[in-house]
Coordinates of C-alpha atoms and ligand atoms in Angstrom, one line a residue:
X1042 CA -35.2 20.8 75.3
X1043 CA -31.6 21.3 74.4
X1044 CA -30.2 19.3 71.3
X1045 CA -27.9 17.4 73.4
X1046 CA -30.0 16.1 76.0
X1047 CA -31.9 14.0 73.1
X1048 CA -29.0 11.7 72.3
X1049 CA -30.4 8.4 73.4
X1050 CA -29.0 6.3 76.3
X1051 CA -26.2 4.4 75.8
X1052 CA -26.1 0.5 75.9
X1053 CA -25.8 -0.8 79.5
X1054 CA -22.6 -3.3 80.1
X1055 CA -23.1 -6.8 78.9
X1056 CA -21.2 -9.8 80.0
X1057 CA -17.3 -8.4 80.9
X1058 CA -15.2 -11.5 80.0
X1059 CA -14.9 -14.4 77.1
X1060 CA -13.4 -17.3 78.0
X1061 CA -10.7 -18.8 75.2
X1062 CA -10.2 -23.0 75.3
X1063 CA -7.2 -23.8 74.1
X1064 CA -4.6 -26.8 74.0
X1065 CA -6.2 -27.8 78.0
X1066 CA -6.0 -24.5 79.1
X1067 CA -8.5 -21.5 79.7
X1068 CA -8.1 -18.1 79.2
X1069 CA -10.3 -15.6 80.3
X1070 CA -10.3 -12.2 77.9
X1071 CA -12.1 -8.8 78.8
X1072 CA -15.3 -7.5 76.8
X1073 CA -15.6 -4.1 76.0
X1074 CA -18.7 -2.6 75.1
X1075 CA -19.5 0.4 72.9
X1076 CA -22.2 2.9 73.7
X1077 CA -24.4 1.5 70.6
X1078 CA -24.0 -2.2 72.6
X1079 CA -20.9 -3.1 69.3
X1080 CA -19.0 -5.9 71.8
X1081 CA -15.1 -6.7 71.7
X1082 CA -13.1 -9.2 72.5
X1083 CA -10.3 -7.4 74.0
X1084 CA -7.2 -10.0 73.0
X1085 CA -3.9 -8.0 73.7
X1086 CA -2.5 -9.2 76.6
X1087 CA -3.7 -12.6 74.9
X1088 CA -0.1 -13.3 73.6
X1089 CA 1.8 -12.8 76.5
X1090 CA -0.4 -15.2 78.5
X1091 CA -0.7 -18.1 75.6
X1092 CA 1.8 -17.3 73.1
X1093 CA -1.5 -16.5 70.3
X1094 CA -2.2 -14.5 68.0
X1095 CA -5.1 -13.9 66.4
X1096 CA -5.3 -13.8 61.9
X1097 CA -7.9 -11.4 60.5
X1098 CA -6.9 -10.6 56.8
X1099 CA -7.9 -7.4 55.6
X1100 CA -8.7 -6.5 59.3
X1101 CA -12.1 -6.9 58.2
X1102 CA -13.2 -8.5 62.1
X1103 CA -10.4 -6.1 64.1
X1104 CA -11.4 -3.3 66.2
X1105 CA -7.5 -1.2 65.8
X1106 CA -9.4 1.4 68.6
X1107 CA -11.7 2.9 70.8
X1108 CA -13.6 5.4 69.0
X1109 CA -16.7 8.6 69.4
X1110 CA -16.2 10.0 66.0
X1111 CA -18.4 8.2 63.7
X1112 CA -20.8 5.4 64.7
X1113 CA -22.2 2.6 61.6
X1114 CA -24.5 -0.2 61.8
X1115 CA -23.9 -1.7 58.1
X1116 CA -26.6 -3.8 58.6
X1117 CA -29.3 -1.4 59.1
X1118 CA -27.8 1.3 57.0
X1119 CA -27.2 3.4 59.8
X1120 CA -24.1 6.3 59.7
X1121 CA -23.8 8.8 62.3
X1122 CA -21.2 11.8 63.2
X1123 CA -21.3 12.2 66.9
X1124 CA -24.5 10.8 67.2
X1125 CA -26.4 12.9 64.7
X1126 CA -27.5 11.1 61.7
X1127 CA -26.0 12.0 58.4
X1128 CA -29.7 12.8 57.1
X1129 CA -30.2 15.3 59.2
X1130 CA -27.1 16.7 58.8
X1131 CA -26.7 16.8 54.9
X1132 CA -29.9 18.9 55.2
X1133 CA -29.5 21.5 57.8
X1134 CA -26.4 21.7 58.3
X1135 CA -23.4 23.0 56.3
X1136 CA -19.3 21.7 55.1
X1137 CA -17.6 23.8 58.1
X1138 CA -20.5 23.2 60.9
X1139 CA -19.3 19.2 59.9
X1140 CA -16.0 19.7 60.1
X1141 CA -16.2 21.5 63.3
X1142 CA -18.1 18.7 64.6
X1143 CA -15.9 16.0 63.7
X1144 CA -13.2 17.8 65.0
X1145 CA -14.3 19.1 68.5
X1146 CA -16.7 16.9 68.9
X1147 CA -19.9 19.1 69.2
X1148 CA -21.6 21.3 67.3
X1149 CA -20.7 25.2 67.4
X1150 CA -22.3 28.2 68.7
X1151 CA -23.1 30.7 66.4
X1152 CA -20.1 32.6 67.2
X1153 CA -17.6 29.3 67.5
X1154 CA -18.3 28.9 63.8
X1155 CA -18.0 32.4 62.9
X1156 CA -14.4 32.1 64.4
X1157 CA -13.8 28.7 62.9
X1158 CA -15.0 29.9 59.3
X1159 CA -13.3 33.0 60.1
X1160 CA -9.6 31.1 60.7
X1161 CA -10.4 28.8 58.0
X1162 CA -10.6 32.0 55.5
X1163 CA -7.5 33.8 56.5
X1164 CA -5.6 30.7 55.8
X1165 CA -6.5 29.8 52.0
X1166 CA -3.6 31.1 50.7
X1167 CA -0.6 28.9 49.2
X1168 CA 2.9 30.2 49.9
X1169 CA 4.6 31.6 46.5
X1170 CA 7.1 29.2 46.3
X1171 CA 4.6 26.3 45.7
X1172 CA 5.2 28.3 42.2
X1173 CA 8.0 25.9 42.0
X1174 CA 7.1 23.2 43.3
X1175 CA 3.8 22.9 40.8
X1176 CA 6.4 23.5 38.1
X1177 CA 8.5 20.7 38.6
X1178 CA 5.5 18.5 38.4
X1179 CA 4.8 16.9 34.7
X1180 CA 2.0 18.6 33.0
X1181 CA -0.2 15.6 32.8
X1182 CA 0.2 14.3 36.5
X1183 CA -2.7 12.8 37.8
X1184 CA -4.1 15.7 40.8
X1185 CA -4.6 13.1 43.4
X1186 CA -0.3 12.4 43.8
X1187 CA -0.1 16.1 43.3
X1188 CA -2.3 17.1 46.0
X1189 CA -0.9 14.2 48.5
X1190 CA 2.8 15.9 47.3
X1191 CA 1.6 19.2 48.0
X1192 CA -0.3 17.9 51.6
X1193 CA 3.4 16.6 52.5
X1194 CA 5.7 19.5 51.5
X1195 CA 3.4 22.0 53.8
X1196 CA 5.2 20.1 56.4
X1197 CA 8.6 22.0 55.1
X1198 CA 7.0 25.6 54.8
X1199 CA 5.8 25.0 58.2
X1200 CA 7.0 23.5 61.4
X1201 CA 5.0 20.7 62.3
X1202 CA 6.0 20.3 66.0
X1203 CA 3.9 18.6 68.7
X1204 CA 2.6 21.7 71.1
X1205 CA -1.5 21.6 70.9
X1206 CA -1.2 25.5 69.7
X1207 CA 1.2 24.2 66.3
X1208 CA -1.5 21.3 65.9
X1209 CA -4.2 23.3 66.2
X1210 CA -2.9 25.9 63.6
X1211 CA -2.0 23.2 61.2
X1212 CA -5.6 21.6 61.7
X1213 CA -6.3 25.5 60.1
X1214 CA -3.9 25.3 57.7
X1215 CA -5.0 21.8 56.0
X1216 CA -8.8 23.2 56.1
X1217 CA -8.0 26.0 54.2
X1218 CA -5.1 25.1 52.2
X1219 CA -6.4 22.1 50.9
X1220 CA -8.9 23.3 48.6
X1221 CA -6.2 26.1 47.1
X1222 CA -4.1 23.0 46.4
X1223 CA -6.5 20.5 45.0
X1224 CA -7.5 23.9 42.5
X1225 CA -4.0 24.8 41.6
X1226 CA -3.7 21.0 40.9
X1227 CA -5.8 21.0 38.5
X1228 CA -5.3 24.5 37.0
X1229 CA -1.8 23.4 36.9
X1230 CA -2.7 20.0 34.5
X1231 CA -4.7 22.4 32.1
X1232 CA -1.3 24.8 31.8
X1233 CA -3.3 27.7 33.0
X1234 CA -2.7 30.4 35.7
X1235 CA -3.8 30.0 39.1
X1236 CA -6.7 31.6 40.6
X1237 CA -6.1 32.9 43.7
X1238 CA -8.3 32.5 46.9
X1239 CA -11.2 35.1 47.4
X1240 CA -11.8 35.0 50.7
X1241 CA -15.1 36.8 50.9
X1242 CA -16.8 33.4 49.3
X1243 CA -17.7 30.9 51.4
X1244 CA -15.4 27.5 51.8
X1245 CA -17.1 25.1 48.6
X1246 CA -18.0 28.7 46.4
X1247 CA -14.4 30.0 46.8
X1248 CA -13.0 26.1 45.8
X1249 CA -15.0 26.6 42.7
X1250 CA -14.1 29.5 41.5
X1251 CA -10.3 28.9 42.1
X1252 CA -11.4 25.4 39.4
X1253 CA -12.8 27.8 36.9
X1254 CA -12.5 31.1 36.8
X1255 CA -10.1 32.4 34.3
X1256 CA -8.2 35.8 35.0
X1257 CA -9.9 38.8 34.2
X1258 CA -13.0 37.4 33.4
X1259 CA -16.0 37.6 35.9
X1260 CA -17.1 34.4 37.3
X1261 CA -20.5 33.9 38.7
X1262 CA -20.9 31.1 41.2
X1263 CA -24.2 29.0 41.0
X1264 CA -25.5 28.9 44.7
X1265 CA -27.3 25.4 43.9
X1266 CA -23.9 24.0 42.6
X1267 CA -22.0 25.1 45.7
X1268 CA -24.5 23.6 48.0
X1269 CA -24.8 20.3 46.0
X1270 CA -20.6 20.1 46.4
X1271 CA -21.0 21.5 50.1
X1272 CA -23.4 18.8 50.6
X1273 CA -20.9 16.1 49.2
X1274 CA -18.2 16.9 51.4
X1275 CA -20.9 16.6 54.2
X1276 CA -21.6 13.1 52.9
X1277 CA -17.8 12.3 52.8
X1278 CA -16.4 13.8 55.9
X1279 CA -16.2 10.7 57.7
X1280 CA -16.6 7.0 58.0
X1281 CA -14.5 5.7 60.5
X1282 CA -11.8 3.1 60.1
X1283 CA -11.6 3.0 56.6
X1284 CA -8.5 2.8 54.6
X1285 CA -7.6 5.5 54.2
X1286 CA -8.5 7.1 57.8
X1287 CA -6.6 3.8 59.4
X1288 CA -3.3 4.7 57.1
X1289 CA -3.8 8.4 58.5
X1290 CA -3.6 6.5 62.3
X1291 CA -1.3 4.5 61.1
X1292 CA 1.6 6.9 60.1
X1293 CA 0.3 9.3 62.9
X1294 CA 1.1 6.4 65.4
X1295 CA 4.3 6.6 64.8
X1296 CA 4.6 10.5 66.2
X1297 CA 4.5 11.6 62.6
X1298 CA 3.0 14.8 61.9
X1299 CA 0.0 16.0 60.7
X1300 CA 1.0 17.0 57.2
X1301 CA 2.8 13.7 56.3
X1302 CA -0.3 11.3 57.7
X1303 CA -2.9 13.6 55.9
X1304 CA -0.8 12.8 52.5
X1305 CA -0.2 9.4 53.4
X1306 CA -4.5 9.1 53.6
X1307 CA -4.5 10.9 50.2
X1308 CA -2.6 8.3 48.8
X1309 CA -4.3 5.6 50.5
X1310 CA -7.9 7.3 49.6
X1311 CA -6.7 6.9 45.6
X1312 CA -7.2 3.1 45.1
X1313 CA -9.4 2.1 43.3
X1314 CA -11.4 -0.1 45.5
X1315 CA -11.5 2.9 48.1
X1316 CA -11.7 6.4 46.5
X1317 CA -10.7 5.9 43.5
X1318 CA -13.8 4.2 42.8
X1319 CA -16.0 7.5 41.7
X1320 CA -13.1 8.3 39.0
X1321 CA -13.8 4.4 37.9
X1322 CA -18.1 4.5 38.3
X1323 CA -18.3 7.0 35.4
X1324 CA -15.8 5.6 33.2
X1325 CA -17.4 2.6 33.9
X1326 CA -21.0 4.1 33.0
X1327 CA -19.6 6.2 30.1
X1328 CA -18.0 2.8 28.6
X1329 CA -21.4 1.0 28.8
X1330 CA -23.0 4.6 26.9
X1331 CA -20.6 4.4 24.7
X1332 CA -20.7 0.9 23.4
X1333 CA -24.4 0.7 23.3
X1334 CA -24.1 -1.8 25.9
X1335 CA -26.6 -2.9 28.1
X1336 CA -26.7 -3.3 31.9
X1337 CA -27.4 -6.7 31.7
X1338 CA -24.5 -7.7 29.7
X1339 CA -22.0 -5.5 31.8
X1340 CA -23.5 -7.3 35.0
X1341 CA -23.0 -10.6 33.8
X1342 CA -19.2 -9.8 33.1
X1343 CA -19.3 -8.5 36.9
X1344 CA -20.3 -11.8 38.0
X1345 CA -18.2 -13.7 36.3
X1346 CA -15.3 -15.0 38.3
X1347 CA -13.1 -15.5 35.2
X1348 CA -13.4 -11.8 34.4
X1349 CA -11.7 -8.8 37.1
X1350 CA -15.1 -6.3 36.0
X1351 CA -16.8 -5.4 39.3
X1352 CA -19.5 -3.8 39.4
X1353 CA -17.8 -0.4 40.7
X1354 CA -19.7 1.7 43.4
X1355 CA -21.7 -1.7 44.1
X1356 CA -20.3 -3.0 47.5
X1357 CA -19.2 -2.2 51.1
X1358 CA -17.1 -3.6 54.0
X1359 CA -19.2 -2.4 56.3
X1360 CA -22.8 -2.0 54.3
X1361 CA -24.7 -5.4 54.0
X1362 CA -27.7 -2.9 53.3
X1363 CA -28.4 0.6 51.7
X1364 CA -25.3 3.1 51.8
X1365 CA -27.6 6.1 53.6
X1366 CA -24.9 8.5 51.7
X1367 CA -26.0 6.6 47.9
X1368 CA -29.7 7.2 48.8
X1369 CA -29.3 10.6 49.7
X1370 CA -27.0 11.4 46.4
X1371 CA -29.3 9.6 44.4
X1372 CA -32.2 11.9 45.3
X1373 CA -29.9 15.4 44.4
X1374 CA -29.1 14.0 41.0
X1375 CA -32.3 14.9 39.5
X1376 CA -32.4 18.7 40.3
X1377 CA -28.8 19.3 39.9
X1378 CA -28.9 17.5 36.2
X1379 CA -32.0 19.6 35.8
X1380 CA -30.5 23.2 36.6
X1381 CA -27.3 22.4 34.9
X1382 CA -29.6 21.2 31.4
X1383 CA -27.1 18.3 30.8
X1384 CA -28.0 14.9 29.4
X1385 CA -29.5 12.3 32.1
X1386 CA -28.3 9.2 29.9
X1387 CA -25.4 8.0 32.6
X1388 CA -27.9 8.2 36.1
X1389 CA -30.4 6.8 33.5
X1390 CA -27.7 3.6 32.8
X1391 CA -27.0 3.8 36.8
X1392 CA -30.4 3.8 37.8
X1393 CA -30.7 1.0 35.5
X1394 CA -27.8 -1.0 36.7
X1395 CA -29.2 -0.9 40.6
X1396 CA -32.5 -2.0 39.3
X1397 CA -31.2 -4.8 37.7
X1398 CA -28.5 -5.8 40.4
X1399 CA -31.1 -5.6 43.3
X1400 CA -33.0 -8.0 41.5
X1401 CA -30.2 -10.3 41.1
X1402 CA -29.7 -13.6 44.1
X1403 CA -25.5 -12.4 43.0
X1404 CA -25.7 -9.0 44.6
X1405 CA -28.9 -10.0 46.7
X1406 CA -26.9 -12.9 48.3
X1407 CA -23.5 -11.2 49.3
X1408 CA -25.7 -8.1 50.6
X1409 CA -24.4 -5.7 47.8
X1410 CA -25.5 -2.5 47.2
X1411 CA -25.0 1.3 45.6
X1412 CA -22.7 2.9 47.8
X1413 CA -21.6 6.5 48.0
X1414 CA -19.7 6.9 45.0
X1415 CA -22.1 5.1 42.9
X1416 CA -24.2 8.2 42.3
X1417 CA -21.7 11.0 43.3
X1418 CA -19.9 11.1 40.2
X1419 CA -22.6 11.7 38.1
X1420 CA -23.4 15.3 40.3
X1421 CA -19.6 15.6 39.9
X1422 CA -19.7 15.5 36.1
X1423 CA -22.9 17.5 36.0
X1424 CA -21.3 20.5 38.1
X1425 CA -18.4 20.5 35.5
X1426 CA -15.4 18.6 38.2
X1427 CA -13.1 16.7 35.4
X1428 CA -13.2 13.1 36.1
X1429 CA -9.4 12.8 37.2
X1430 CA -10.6 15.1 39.9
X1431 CA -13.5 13.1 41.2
X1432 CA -11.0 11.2 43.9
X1433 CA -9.6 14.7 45.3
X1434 CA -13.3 15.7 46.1
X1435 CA -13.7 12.6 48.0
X1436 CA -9.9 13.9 49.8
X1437 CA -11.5 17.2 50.0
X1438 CA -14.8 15.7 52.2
X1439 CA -12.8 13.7 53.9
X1440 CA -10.0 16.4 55.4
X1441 CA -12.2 16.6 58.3
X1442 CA -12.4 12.9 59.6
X1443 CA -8.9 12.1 58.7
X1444 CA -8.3 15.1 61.6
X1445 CA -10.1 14.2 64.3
X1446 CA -9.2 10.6 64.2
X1447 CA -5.2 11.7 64.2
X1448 CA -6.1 13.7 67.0
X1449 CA -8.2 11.6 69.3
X1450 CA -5.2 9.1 68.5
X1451 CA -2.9 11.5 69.8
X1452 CA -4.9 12.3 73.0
X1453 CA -5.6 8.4 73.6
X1454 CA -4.7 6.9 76.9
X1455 CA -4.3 3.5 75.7
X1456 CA -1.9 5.1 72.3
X1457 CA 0.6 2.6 71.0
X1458 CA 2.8 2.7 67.8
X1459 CA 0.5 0.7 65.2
X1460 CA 2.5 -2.3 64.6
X1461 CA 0.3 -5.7 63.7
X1462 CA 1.8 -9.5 64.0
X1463 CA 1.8 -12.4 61.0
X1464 CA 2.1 -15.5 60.9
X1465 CA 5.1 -16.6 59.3
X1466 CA 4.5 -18.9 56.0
X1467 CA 8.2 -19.0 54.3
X1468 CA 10.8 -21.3 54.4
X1469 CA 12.5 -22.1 57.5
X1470 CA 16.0 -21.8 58.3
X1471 CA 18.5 -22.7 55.6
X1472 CA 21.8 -22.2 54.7
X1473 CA 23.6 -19.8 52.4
X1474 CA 24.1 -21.2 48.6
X1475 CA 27.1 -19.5 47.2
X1476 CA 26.5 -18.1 43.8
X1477 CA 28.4 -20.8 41.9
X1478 CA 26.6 -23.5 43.2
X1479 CA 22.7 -22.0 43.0
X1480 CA 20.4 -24.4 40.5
Ligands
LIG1478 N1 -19.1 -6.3 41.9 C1 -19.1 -7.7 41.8 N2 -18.9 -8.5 42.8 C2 -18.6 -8.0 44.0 C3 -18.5 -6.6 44.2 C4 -18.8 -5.8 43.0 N3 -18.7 -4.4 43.1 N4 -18.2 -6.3 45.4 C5 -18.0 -7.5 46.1 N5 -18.3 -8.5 45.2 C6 -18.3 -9.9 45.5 C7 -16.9 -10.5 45.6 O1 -16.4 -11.0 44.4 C8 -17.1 -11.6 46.7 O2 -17.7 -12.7 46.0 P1 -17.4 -14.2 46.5 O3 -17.9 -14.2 48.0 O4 -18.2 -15.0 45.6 O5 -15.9 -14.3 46.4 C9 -18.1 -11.0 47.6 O6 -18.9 -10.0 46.8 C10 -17.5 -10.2 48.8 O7 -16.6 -9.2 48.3 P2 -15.2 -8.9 48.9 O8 -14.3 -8.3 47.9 O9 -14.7 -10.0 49.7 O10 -15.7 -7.7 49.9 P3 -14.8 -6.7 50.6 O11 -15.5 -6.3 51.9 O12 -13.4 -7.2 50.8 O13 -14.7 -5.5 49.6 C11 -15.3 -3.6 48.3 C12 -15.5 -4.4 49.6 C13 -15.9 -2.2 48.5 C14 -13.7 -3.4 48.1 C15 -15.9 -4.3 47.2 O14 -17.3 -4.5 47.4 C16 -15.6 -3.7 45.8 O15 -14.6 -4.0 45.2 N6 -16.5 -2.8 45.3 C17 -16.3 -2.1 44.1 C18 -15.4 -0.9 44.4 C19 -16.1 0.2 45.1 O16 -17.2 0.6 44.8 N7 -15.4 0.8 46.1 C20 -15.9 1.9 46.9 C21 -16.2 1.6 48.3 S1 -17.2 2.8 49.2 C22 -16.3 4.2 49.2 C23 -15.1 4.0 50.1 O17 -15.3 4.0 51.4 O18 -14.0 4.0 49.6

């Protein structure tokens, strides 16, 4: 039996229509339904017929689009890329066969990844006048602005027009260039020479090397490190409407090109409560090490209203239940701290923490647990990636999905400029003071 005639049968219809009662009157609203049986409550015509809008803060109840990429059920810990389930695909499958997937929407025949890998490889290389634009950057800039600088000024070395043939070659482009960048990013902050691309490596090997090799030295790449990052990226490559992949629709849906809503998403992915919470786990873990700390004390600051400490890489929008990407990290920690022979003491405090917070009616109660970037820093500072580099890992996993949504956008019949309502809470019309006379 073929791999695609196992996908299971989609949800059959529900009811089609919702009826809204308001002030007297009725209005009756359509109700779409997902193949996974999700139901929405389709309300935008609902303004035109009763002058209403509806208020979701944080967007955290708003379906912003009709989607096949990457299905979720946060309640059952369930996250899938096109229908196959992340487990299986961290294990079998590799970095490009994901991206691939994401991005056409099946998997590839042997020879369709041969020719993506193949396109990918060719591409890796930076133009030499990023020379000068890495020079003008201070010495000690953080990567992740660098890399969404660097995302954004492609868009001037190249032109970013909208015929599917440019698209398709800057889909290339970002796949292989954004690695070279992320490298020279941080080769850059150390004031050393850049490595250039060796294109007879595979993607997550050659990103590696281009991190730490030094010129004329040999540089040997461990094959269990490359597939523990290669495995990572797998992990990251998408998760639907997050931030970051809703700022890349966002700024796509205004026609803008490729380039600029990739860096946009960079610089959406580097917050701390998105992204940027890896980079904050391990300082977060390191400062508990450090201060001889226990768990419990730092948990009962993380509780505390009256203090801003979170319990970072605790938590999810969508997840009410086990991140499936934290469980499967948190089984690859062991062996990868093992072959690298570095100390276990921060997945020891981690490991700790969960225990604890699992146990705890706090976390219990508001359904929060380790999510993805609660145990992937550790394998990121076991492998050797600095810490200020931790976020662009997470940009380099997440190229992928950020591409396929900007391009199932694009090719959406029911595409329309993003562009969300308020309600208006400031003052109402006054008039103007002149400057004499203001209190
Ligand atoms: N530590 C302590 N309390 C928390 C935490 C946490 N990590 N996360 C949520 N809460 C509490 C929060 O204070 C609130 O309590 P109450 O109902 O008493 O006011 C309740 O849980 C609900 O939290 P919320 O902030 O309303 O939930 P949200 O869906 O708006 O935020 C989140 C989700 C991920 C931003 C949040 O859980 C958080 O800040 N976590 C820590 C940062 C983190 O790990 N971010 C990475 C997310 S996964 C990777 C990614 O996709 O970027």
């Amino acid at each position: 039996m073929s791999e695609k005639t196992t996908a299971e049968k989609p949800a059959t219809a529900q009811a089609t229509k919702a009826t809204l009662q308001y002030d007297g009157k009725s209005y009756d609203l359509p109700v779409h339904v997902g193949t996974e049986g999700e139901r929405a409550i389709d309300i935008s015509k609902l303004r035109t017929s009763s002058g209403l809008i509806t208020l979701d803060n944080g967007y955290g109840n708003t379906g912003a689009c009709q989607s096949s990429i990457t299905f979720i059920d946060g309640e059952r810990g369930i996250l899938r890329y096109r229908g196959y389930p992340i487990e299986e695909l961290a294990e079998r499958s590799t970095f490009l066969e994901v991206a691939y997937l994401l991005i056409q929407g099946e998997l590839p025949s042997k020879t369709q990844l041969e020719s993506f890998t193949q396109e990918t490889t060719i591409h890796t290389m930076l133009h030499e006048d990023f020379s000068r634009f890495f020079g003008s950057l201070p010495k000690d800039a953080h990567p992740m602005p660098s890399c969404a600088a660097a995302v954004g000024a492609l868009a001037t070395f190249y032109q970013a027009n909208e015929s599917d043939e440019e698209v398709r070659r800057s889909v290339i482009r970002l796949l292989a260039k954004l690695p070279t960048i992320a490298a020279r990013s941080y080769k850059h902050s150390l004031g050393q020479p850049q490595i250039y691309p060796s294109n007879n490596l595979d993607y997550c090997s050659n990103f590696l090397r281009m991190m730490f090799a030094v010129p004329c030295e040999p540089y040997h790449v461990d094959p269990l490190v490359a597939r523990a990052l290669d495995v990572l990226m797998i992990l990251h490559a998408d998760h639907e409407q997050n931030c970051s992949t809703s700022t890349v629709r966002m700024v796509g849906s205004s026609r803008a090109n490729l380039y600029a809503s990739i860096s946009a998403g960079i610089s959406a992915l580097w917050g701390s409560l998105h992204g940027g919470a890896n980079q904050e786990v391990i300082e977060m873990l390191e400062q508990i090490a450090a201060s001889e700390g226990s768990a419990e004390k730092f948990l009962t600051r993380a509780k505390d209203k009256n203090d801003t400490t979170r319990l970072m890489g605790f938590g999810h929008r969508v997840y009410k239940s086990y991140d499936p990407r934290a469980a499967i990290l948190k089984k690859l920690c062991p062996g990868i701290l093992a072959r690298m022979g570095g100390s276990s003491q921060l997945l020891d405090i981690a490991m700790k923490l969960e225990e604890i917070a699992l146990r705890d009616e706090y976390f219990v109660s508001r359904g929060l647990y380790p999510n993805v970037d609660f145990y992937s820093g550790v394998i990121y500072k076991a492998i050797g990636i600095p810490v200020n580099m931790f976020t662009v890992m997470f940009a380099l996993g997440r190229l992928p999905g950020w591409i396929a949504h900007w391009l199932e956008m694009r090719k959406d019949p029911q595409f329309r400029i993003g562009r969300p309502r308020q309600i208006y809470q400031g003052a109402t019309k006054r008039t103007y003071v002149a400057m004499d006379q203001r209190s």
